[in-house]
Amino acid sequence: MRLADRFSATGDVLFRWRSWLPLLLLPLFLASFEGLSYRLDLVWELACFGVSMLGIGVRLLTTGTAPRGTSGRNTRQQKASTLNTTGAYSVVRHPLYLGNYLIGLGMSLYTRTWFLPIIVSLAALLYYERIAAREEQFLESRFGDVFHEWAARVPALRPRLSAWRPSALRFSLPRALDREFYAISEIMVAFFVLDVMEDWAVHGGLTLDPVWTTVGAAGALFFATMWIRKKRWRRPSHR
């Protein structure tokens, strides 16, 4: 099999399972707390949370200006009704993956272990390289010269802010939240879990920090509220 074909086949598999494969890094996160003997500085923890929320911000900006049929959470197959070339897509070709990397980077920095951010960065590079290669193969076959022109001027993963072009669609916060409330809630709860793991490693027992307990509870409440809202909005009317 040609290397390009192997990349394509691997990209399809990773695309279908991209929501679950990052869980394979969970043992490394657990190992990063081994031997921790002191509480981490809250300022550092909040800075790490800020890096992850920056990634959420990139995702919100992207999905809040993307037409329907693009930038979705589908995992079955590649699809794109139009080619996004404005807004976030005018400075980087894969803004959602950039956002995901920032989310993972913020979490990996939490315990201040030198190896975890390096492993997460390398894993993200290998992981998204293959998915992005498969996506671009699909976009090239669908949009041809329009894709070639866009790919020639927009970097794949390193943003070029000077190339910014206003989005063709006005930013819609409700649309962005409707698409991203899963990720927002998961990150808020994840940092609460990281804090619980930290306390367990240091004290050998469960201690609930008021800051991160509030963040985790807010994330769970936000998810429940958005999920109920989405289900009711989709419910067909019988009037």
Coordinates of C-alpha atoms in Angstrom, one line a residue, residues 6-142:
R6 CA -2.1 4.3 4.2
F7 CA -2.4 7.8 5.6
S8 CA -5.9 8.0 4.0
A9 CA -7.0 4.6 5.5
T10 CA -5.6 5.5 9.0
G11 CA -7.2 8.9 8.8
D12 CA -10.6 7.4 8.2
V13 CA -10.2 5.1 11.3
L14 CA -9.0 8.0 13.5
F15 CA -11.8 10.3 12.2
R16 CA -14.5 7.8 13.2
W17 CA -13.0 7.3 16.7
R18 CA -11.6 10.8 17.3
S19 CA -13.9 11.5 20.2
W20 CA -12.7 8.5 22.2
L21 CA -9.0 7.9 21.2
P22 CA -7.7 10.7 23.5
L23 CA -8.8 8.6 26.4
L24 CA -5.8 6.4 25.7
L25 CA -3.7 9.1 27.3
L26 CA -5.6 8.8 30.6
P27 CA -3.0 6.4 32.1
L28 CA -0.3 9.0 31.5
F29 CA -2.3 11.7 33.2
L30 CA -2.7 9.3 36.2
A31 CA 1.0 8.6 36.2
S32 CA 1.8 12.4 36.2
F33 CA 0.4 12.6 39.8
E34 CA 2.6 9.8 41.1
G35 CA 4.9 11.1 43.8
L36 CA 3.2 14.5 44.0
S37 CA 3.8 15.7 47.6
Y38 CA 2.5 19.3 47.6
R39 CA -0.5 21.2 46.5
L40 CA -0.2 23.1 43.2
D41 CA -0.5 26.8 43.1
L42 CA -4.1 27.9 42.3
V43 CA -2.7 30.6 40.0
W44 CA -0.9 27.9 38.0
E45 CA -4.1 25.7 37.9
L46 CA -6.2 28.7 36.7
A47 CA -3.5 29.5 34.0
C48 CA -3.8 25.9 32.7
F49 CA -7.5 26.2 32.7
G50 CA -7.2 29.4 30.8
V51 CA -5.1 27.6 28.1
S52 CA -7.8 25.0 27.7
M53 CA -10.5 27.6 27.6
L54 CA -8.6 29.4 24.9
G55 CA -9.0 26.2 22.9
I56 CA -12.7 26.3 23.7
G57 CA -12.7 29.9 22.5
V58 CA -11.2 28.9 19.1
R59 CA -13.8 26.2 18.7
L60 CA -16.6 28.6 19.6
L61 CA -15.3 31.2 17.1
T62 CA -15.1 28.5 14.4
T63 CA -18.5 26.8 14.9
G64 CA -20.3 30.0 15.7
T65 CA -19.5 31.3 12.2
A66 CA -19.6 28.0 10.2
P67 CA -22.5 27.2 8.0
R68 CA -24.6 24.1 8.8
G69 CA -23.2 21.0 7.1
T70 CA -19.6 21.9 8.0
S71 CA -17.5 21.9 11.2
G72 CA -19.7 19.3 12.8
R73 CA -19.2 16.5 15.3
N74 CA -20.0 13.7 12.8
T75 CA -17.9 10.6 13.0
R76 CA -19.3 8.3 10.4
Q77 CA -17.9 9.9 7.2
Q78 CA -16.4 13.1 5.8
K79 CA -18.9 15.7 4.7
A80 CA -18.8 19.3 3.7
S81 CA -21.6 21.2 1.9
T82 CA -19.3 24.3 1.4
L83 CA -15.7 25.1 1.8
N84 CA -15.0 27.4 4.8
T85 CA -12.3 30.0 3.9
T86 CA -13.2 33.0 6.0
G87 CA -13.2 33.7 9.7
A88 CA -11.1 31.2 11.7
Y89 CA -10.5 29.3 8.4
S90 CA -8.7 32.3 6.9
V91 CA -5.8 32.0 9.4
V92 CA -5.6 28.2 9.8
R93 CA -7.0 25.3 7.8
H94 CA -7.9 23.2 10.8
P95 CA -9.0 25.5 13.6
L96 CA -11.0 22.9 15.4
Y97 CA -8.0 20.7 15.8
L98 CA -5.9 23.6 16.9
G99 CA -8.6 24.3 19.6
N100 CA -8.5 20.6 20.6
Y101 CA -4.7 20.8 21.0
L102 CA -4.9 23.8 23.2
I103 CA -7.5 22.1 25.4
G104 CA -5.2 19.0 25.8
L105 CA -2.1 21.2 26.3
G106 CA -3.8 23.1 29.2
M107 CA -4.7 19.8 30.9
S108 CA -1.3 18.3 30.3
L109 CA 0.5 21.3 32.0
Y110 CA -1.6 21.0 35.1
T111 CA 0.7 18.7 37.1
R112 CA 4.0 20.5 36.0
T113 CA 5.5 17.2 34.8
W114 CA 7.9 17.7 31.9
F115 CA 6.9 14.6 29.9
L116 CA 3.2 15.0 29.7
P117 CA 3.0 18.2 27.6
I118 CA 5.6 16.7 25.2
I119 CA 3.8 13.4 24.8
V120 CA 0.4 15.2 24.3
S121 CA 2.0 17.5 21.7
L122 CA 3.6 14.6 19.8
A123 CA 0.5 12.5 20.0
A124 CA -1.7 15.4 18.7
L125 CA 0.7 16.0 15.8
L126 CA 0.6 12.4 14.7
Y127 CA -3.1 12.0 15.4
Y128 CA -4.4 15.2 13.7
E129 CA -1.8 15.0 10.8
R130 CA -3.5 11.8 9.6
I131 CA -7.1 13.0 10.1
A132 CA -6.3 16.4 8.5
A133 CA -4.6 14.7 5.5
R134 CA -7.7 12.5 4.9
E135 CA -10.0 15.5 5.3
E136 CA -8.0 17.6 2.8
Q137 CA -8.0 14.7 0.3
F138 CA -11.8 14.7 0.5
L139 CA -12.0 18.5 0.2
E140 CA -9.6 18.5 -2.8
S141 CA -11.8 16.0 -4.6
R142 CA -14.9 18.0 -3.8

